[in-house]
mmCIF file with all atom_site columns, C-alpha atoms in Angstrom:
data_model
loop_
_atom_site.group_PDB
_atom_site.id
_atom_site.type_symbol
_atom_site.label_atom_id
_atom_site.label_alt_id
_atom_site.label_comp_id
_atom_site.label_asym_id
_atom_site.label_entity_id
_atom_site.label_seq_id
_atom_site.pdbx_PDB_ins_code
_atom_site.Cartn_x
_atom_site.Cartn_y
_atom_site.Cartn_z
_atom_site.occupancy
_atom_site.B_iso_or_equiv
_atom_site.pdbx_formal_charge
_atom_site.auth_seq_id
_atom_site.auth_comp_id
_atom_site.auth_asym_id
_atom_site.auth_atom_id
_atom_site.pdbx_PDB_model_num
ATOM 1   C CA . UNK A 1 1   ? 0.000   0.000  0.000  1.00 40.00 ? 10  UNK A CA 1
ATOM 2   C CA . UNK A 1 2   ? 1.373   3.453  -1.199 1.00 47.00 ? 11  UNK A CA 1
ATOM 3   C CA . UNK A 1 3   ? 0.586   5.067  2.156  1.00 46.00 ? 12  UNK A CA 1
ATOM 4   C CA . UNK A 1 4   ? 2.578   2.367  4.585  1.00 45.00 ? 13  UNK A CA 1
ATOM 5   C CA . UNK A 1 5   ? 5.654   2.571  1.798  1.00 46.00 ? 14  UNK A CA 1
ATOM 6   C CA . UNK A 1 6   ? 5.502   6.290  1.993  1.00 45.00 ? 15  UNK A CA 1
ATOM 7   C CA . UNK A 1 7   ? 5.842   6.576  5.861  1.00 45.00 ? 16  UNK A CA 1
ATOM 8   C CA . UNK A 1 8   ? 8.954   8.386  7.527  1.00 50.00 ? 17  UNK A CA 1
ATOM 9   C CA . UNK A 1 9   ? 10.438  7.266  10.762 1.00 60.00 ? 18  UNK A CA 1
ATOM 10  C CA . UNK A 1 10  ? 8.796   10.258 12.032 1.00 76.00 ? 19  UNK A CA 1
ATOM 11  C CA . UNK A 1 11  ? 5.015   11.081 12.544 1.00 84.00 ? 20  UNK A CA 1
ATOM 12  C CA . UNK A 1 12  ? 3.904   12.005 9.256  1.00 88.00 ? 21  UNK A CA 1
ATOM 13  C CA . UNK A 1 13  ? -0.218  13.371 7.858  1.00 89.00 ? 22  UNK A CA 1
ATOM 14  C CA . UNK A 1 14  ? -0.094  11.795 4.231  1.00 89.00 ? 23  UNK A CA 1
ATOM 15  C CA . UNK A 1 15  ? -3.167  12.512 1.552  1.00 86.00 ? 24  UNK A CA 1
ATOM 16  C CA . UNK A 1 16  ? -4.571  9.148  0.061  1.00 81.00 ? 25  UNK A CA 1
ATOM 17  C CA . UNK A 1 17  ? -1.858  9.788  -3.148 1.00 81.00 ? 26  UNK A CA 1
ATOM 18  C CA . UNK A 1 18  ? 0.960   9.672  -0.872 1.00 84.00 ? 27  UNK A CA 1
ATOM 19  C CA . UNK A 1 19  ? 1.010   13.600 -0.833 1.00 89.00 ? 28  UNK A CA 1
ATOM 20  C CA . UNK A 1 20  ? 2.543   15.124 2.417  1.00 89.00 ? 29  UNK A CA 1
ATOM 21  C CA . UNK A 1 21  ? -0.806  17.456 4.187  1.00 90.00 ? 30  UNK A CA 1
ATOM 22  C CA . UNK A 1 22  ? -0.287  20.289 5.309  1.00 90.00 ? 31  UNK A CA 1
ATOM 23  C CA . UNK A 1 23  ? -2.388  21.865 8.757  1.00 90.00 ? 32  UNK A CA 1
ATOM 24  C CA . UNK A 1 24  ? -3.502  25.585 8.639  1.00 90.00 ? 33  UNK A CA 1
ATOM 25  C CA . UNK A 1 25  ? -1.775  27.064 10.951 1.00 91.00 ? 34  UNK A CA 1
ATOM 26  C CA . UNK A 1 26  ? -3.820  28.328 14.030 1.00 88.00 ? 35  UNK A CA 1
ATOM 27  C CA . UNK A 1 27  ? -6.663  25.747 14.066 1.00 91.00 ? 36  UNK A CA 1
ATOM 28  C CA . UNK A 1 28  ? -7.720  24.007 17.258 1.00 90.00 ? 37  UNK A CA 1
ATOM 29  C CA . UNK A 1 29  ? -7.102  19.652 17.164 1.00 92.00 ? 38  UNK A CA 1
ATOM 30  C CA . UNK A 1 30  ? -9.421  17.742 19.063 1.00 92.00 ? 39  UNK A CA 1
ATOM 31  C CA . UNK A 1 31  ? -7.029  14.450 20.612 1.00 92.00 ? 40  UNK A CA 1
ATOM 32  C CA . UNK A 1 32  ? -9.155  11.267 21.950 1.00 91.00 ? 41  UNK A CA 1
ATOM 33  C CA . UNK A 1 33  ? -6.793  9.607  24.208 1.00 86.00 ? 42  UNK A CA 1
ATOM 34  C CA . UNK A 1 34  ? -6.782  5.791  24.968 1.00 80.00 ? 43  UNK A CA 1
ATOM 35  C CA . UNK A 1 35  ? -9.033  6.153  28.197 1.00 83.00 ? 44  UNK A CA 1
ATOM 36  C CA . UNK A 1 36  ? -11.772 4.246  29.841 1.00 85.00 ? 45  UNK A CA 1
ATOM 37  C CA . UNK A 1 37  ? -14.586 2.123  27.241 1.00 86.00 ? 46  UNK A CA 1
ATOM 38  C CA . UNK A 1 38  ? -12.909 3.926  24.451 1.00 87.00 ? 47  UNK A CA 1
ATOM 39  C CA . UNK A 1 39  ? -15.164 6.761  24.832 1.00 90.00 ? 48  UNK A CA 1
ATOM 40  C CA . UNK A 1 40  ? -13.267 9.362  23.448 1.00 90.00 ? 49  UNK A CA 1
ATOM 41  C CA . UNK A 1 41  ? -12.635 7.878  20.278 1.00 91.00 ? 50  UNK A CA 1
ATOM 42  C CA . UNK A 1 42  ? -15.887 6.498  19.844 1.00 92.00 ? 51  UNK A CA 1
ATOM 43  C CA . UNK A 1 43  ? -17.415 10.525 21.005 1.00 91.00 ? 52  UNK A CA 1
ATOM 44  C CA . UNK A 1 44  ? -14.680 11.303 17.822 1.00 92.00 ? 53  UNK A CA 1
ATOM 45  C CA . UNK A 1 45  ? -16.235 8.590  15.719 1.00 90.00 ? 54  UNK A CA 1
ATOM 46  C CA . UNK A 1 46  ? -19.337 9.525  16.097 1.00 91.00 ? 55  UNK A CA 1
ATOM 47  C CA . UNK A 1 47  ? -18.750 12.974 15.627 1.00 91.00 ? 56  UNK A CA 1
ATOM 48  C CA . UNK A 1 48  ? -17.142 12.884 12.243 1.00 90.00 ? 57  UNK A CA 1
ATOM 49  C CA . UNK A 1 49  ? -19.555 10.452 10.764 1.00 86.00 ? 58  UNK A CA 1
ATOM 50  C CA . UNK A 1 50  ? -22.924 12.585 11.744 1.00 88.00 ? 59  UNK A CA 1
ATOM 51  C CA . UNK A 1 51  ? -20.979 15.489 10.406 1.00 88.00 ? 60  UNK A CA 1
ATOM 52  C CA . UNK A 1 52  ? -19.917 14.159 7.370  1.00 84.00 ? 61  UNK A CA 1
ATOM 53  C CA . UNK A 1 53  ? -16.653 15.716 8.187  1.00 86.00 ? 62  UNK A CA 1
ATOM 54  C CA . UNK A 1 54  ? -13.962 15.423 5.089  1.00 87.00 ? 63  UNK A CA 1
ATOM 55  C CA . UNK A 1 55  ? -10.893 13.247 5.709  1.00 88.00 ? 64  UNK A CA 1
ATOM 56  C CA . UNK A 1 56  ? -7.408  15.424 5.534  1.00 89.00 ? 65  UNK A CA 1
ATOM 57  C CA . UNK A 1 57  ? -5.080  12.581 5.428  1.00 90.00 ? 66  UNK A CA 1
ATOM 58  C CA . UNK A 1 58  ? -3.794  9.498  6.744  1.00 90.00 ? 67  UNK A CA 1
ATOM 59  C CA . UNK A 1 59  ? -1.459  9.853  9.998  1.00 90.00 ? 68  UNK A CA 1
ATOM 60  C CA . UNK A 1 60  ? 1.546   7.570  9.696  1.00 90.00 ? 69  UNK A CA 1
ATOM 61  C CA . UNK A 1 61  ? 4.039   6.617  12.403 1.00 91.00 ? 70  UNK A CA 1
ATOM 62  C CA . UNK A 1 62  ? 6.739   3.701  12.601 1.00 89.00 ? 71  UNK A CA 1
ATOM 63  C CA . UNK A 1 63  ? 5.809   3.414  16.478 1.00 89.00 ? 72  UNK A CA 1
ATOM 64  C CA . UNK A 1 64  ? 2.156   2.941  15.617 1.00 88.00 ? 73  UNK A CA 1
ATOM 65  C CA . UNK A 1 65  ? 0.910   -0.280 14.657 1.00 88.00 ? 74  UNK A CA 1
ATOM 66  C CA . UNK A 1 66  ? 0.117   -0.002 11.008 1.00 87.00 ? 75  UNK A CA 1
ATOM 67  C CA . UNK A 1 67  ? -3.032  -1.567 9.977  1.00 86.00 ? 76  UNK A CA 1
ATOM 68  C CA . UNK A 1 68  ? -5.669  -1.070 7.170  1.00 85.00 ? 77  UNK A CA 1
ATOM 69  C CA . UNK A 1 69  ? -9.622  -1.819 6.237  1.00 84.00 ? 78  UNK A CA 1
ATOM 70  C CA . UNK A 1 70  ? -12.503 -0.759 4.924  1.00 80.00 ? 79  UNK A CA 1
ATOM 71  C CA . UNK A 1 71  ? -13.811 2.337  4.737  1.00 73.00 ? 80  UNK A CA 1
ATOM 72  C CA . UNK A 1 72  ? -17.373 3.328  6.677  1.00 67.00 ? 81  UNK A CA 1
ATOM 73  C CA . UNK A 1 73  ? -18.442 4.365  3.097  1.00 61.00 ? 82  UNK A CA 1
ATOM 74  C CA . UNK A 1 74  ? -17.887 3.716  -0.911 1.00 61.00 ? 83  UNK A CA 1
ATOM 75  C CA . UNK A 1 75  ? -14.408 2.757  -1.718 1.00 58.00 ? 84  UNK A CA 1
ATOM 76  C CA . UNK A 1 76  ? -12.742 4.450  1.216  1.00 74.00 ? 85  UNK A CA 1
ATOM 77  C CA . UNK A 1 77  ? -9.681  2.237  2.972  1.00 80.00 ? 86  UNK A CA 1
ATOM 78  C CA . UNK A 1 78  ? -9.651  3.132  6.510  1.00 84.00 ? 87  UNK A CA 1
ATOM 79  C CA . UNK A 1 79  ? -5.847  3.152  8.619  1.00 87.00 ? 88  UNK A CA 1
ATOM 80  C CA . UNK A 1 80  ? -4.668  3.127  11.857 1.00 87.00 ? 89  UNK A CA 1
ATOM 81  C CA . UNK A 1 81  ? -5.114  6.954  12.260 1.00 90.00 ? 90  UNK A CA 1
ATOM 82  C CA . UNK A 1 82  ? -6.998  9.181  10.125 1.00 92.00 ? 91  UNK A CA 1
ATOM 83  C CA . UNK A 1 83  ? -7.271  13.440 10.594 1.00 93.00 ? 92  UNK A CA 1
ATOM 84  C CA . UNK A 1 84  ? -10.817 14.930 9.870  1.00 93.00 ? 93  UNK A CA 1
ATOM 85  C CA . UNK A 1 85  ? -11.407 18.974 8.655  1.00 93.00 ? 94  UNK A CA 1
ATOM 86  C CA . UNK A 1 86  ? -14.293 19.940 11.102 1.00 91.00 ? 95  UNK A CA 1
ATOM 87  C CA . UNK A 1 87  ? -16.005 22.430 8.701  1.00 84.00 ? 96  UNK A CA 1
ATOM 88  C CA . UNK A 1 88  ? -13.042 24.280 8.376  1.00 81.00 ? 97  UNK A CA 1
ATOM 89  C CA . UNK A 1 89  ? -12.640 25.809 12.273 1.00 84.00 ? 98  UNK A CA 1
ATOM 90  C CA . UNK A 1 90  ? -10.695 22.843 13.601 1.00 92.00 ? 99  UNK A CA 1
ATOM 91  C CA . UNK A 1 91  ? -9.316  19.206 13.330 1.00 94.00 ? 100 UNK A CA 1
ATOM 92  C CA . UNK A 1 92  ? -10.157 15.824 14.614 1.00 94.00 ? 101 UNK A CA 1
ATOM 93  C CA . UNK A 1 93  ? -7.525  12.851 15.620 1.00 93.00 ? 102 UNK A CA 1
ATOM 94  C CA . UNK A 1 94  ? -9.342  9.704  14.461 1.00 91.00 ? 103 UNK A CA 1
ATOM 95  C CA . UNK A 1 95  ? -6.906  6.807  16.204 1.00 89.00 ? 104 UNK A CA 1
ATOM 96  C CA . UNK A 1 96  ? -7.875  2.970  15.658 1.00 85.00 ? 105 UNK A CA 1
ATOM 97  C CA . UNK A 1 97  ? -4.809  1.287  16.588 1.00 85.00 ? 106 UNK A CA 1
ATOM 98  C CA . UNK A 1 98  ? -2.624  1.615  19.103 1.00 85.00 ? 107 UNK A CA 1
ATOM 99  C CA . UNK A 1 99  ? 1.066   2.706  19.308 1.00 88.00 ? 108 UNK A CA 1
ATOM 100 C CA . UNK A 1 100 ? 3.405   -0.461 18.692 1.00 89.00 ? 109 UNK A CA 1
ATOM 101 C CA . UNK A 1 101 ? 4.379   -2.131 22.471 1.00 91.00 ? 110 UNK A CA 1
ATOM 102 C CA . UNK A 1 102 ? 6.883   -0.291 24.638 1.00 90.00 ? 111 UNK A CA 1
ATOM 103 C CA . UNK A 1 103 ? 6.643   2.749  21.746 1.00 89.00 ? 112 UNK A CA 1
ATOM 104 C CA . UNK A 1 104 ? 3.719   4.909  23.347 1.00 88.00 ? 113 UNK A CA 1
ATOM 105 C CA . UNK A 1 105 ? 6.236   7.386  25.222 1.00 88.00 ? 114 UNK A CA 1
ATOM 106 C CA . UNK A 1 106 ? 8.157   8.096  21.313 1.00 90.00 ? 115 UNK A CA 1
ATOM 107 C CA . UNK A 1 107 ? 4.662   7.673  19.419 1.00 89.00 ? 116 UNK A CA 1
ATOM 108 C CA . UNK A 1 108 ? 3.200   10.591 21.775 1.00 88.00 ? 117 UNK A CA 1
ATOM 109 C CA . UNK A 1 109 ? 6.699   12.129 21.683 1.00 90.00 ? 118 UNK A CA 1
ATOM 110 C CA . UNK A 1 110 ? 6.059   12.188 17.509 1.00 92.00 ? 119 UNK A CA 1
ATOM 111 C CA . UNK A 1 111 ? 2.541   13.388 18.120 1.00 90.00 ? 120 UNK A CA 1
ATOM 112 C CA . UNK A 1 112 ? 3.876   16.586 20.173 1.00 90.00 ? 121 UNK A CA 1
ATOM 113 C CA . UNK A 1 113 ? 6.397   17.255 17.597 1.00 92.00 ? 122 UNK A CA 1
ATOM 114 C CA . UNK A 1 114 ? 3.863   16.717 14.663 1.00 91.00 ? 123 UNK A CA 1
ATOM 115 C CA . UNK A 1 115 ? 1.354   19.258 16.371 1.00 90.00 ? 124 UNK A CA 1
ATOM 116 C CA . UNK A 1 116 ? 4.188   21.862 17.268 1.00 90.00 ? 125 UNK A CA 1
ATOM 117 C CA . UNK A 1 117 ? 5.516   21.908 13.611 1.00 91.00 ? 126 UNK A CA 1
ATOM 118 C CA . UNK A 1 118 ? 2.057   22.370 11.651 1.00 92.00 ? 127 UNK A CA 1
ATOM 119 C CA . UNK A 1 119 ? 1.329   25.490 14.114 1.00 91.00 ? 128 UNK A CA 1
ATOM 120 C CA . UNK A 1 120 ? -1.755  23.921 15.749 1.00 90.00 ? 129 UNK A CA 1
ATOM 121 C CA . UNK A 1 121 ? -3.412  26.930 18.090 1.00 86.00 ? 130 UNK A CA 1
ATOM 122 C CA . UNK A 1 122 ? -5.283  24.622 20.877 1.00 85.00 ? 131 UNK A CA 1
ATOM 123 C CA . UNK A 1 123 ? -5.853  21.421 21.496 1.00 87.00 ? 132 UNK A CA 1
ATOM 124 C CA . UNK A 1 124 ? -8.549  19.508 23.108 1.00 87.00 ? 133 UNK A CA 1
ATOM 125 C CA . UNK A 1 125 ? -7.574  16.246 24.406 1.00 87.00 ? 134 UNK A CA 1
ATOM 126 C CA . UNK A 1 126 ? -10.581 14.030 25.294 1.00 89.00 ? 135 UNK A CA 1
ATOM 127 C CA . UNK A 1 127 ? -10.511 11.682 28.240 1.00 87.00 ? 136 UNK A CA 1
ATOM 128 C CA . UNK A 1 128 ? -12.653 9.464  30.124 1.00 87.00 ? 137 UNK A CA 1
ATOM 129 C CA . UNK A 1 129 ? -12.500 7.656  33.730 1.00 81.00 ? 138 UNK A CA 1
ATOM 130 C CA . UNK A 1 130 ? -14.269 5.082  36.030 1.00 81.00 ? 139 UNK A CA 1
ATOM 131 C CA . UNK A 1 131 ? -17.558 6.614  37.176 1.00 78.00 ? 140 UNK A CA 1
ATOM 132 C CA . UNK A 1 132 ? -16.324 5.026  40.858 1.00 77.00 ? 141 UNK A CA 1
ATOM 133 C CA . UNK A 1 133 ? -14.124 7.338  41.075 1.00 73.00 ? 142 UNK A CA 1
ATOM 134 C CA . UNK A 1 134 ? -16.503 10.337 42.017 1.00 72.00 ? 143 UNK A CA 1
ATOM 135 C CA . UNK A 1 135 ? -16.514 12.125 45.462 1.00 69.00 ? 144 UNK A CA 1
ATOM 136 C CA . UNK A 1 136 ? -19.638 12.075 47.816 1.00 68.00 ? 145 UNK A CA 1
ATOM 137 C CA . UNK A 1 137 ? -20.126 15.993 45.913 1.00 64.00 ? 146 UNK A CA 1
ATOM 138 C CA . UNK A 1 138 ? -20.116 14.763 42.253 1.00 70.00 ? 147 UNK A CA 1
ATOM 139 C CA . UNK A 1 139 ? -22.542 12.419 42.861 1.00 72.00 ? 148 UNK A CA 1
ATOM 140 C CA . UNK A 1 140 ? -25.264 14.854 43.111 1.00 71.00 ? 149 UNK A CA 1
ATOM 141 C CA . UNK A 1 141 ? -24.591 16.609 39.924 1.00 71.00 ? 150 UNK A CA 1
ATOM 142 C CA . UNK A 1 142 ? -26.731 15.454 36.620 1.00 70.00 ? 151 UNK A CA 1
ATOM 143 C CA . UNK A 1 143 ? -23.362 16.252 34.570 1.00 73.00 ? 152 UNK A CA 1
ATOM 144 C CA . UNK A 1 144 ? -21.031 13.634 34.141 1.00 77.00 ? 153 UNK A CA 1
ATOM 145 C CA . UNK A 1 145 ? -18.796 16.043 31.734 1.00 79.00 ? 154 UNK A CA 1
ATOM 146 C CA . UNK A 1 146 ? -15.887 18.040 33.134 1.00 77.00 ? 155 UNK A CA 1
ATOM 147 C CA . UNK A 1 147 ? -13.560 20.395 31.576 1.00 73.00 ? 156 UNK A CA 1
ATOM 148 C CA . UNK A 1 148 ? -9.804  21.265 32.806 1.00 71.00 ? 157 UNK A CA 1
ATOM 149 C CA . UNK A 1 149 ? -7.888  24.506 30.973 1.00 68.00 ? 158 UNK A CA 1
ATOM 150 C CA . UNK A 1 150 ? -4.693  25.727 30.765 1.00 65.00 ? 159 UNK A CA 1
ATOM 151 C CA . UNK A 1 151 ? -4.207  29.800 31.996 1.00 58.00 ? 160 UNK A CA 1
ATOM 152 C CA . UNK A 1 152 ? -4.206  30.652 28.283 1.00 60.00 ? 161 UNK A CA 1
ATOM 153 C CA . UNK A 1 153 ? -7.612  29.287 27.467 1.00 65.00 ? 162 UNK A CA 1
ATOM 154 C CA . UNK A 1 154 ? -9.236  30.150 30.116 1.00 65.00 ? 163 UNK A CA 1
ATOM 155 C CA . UNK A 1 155 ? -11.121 32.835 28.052 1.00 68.00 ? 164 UNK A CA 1
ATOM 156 C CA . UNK A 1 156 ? -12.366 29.743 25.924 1.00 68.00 ? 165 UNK A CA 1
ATOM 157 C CA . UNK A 1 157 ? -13.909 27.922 28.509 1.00 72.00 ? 166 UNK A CA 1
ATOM 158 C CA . UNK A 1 158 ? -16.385 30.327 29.163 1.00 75.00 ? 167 UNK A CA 1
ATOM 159 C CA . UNK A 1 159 ? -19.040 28.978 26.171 1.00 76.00 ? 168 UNK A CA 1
ATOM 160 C CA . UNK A 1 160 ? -18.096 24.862 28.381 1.00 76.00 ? 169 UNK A CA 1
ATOM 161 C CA . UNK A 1 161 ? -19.198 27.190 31.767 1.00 76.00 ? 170 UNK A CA 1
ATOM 162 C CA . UNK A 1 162 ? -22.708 29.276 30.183 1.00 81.00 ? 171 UNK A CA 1
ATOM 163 C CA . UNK A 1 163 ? -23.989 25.586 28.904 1.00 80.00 ? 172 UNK A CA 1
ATOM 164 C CA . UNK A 1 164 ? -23.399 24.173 32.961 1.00 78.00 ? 173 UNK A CA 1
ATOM 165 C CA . UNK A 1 165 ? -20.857 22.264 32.469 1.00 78.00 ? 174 UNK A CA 1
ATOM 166 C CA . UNK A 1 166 ? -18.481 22.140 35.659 1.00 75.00 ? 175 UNK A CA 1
ATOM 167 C CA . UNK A 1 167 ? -14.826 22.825 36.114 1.00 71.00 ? 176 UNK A CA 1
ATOM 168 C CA . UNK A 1 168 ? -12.925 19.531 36.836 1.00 71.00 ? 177 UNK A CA 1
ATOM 169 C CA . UNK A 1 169 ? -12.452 19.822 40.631 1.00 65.00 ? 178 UNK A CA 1
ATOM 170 C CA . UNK A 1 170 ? -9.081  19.663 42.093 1.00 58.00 ? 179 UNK A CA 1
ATOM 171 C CA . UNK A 1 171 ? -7.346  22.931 40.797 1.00 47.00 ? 180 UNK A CA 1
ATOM 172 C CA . UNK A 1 172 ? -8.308  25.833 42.760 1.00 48.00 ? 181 UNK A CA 1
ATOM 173 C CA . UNK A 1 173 ? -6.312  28.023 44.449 1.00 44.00 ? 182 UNK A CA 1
ATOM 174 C CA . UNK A 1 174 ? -3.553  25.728 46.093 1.00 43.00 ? 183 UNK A CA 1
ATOM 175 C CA . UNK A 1 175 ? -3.076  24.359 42.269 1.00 41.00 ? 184 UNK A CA 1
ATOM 176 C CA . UNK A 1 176 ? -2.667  20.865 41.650 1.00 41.00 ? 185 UNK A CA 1
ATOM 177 C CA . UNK A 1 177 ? -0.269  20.552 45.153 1.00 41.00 ? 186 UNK A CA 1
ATOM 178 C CA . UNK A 1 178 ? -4.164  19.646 46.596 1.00 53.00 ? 187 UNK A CA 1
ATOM 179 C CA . UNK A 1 179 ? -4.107  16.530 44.428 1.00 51.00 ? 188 UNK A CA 1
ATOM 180 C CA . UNK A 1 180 ? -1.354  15.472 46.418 1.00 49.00 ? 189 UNK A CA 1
ATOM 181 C CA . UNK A 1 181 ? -2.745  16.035 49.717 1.00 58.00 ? 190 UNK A CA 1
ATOM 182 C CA . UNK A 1 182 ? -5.667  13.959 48.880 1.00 58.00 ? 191 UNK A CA 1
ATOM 183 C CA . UNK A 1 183 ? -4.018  11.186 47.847 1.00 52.00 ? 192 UNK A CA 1
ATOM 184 C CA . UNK A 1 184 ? -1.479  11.146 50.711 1.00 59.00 ? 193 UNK A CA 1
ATOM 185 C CA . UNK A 1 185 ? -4.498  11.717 53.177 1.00 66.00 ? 194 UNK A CA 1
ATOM 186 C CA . UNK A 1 186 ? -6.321  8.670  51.107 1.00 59.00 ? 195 UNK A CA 1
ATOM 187 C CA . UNK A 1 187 ? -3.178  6.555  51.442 1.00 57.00 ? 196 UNK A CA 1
ATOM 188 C CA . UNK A 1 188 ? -2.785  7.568  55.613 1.00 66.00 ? 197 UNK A CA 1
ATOM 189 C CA . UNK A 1 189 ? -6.762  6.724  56.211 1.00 67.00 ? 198 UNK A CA 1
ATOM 190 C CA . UNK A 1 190 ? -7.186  3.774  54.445 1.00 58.00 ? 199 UNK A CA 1
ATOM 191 C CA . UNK A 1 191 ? -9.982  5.118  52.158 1.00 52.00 ? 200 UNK A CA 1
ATOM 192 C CA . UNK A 1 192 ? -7.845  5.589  48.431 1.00 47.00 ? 201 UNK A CA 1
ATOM 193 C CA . UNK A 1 193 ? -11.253 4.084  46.490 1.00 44.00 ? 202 UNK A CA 1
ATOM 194 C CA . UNK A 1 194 ? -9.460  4.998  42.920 1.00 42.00 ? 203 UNK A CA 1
ATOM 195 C CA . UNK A 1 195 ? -6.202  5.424  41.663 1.00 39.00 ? 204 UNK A CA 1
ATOM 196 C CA . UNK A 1 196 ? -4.234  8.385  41.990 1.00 40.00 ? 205 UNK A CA 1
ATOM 197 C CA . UNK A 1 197 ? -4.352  9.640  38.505 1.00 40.00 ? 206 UNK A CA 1
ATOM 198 C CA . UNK A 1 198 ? -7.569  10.585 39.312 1.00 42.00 ? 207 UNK A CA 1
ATOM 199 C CA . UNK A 1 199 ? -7.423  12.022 42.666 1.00 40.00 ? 208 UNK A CA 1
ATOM 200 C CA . UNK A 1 200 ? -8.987  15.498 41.166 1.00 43.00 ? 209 UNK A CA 1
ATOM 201 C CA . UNK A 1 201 ? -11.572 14.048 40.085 1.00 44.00 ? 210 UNK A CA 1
ATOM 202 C CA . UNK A 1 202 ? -12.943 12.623 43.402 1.00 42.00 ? 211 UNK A CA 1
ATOM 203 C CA . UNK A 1 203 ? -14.179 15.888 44.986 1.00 42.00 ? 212 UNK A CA 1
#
């Protein structure tokens, strides 16, 4: 396949003719990452295919596992990771395979470089978690959806805050330094019920 012979060592976005694609620069990219019931990619999935969105290219990386199929539609192949236009404001990372064993650290390592050198203005990286893991105060709230920013974007967040959706809890004032409080105090009492990746979310 023209694609797989055309891929660099490095993290490449390669049209269906082989053609090296190039990102306007400034646009947001929306990143599913491997998380909990797949529900970011399958939130991505669904996304693109009720949109319609176009197909950019095909991303290509030697620490990915490189695999091929069928296309959701007409003659269309469909590869390990495919880039979507979303009606021309942003893009969409489509992954269906994972990176290679023991290569996630260099495949993300590719991915930061690949995002850095096509000029990408914000990204949203989508994530989901055990539903166990919510504090006694979550529990109570009808929204399961929760948003974290970086000081930068804060002025974008405030469309995720006017539709109710909550702030992941956890930052505040003290910063992320809380995180570690709670997990030490969870450790000291006996009571860790998740693991401590998601400490801010248990609040």
């Amino acid at each position: 396949m023209k694609l797989v012979e055309d891929a660099q060592d490095n993290m490449d976005i390669l049209s269906e003719s082989g053609q090296p694609v190039k990102l306007t620069k400034g646009r947001w990219l929306m990143v599913p990452t491997v998380s909990v019931g797949n529900v970011p990619q399958l939130a991505v999935d669904l996304l693109v295919n009720t949109r319609g969105d176009e197909i950019v290219g095909h991303v290509m990386d030697s620490n990915m596992v490189p695999v091929c199929g069928n296309g959701g539609s007409g003659y269309s192949i469909s590869t390990g990771c495919e880039l979507f236009d979303l009606g021309g404001k942003g893009y969409a990372l489509l992954p269906r395979a994972p990176p290679a064993p023991g290569r996630a650290a260099a495949a993300a390592k590719d991915l930061a470089d690949l995002i850095q050198s096509h000029g990408v203005g914000e990204i949203f990286l989508l994530a989901s978690s055990y539903a166990g893991g919510r504090r006694d105060a979550q529990l109570g709230d009808s929204s399961r959806l929760r948003y974290m920013v970086t000081t930068p974007a804060l002025k974008l967040s405030e469309g995720l805050r006017s539709r109710g959706i909550p702030v992941m809890e956890g930052g505040g004032e003290k910063g992320w330094v809380e995180d570690l409080q709670q997990i030490e105090k969870d450790m000291n009492d006996g009571t860790s019920g998740a693991p401590a990746f998601i400490a801010s979310q248990r609040r």
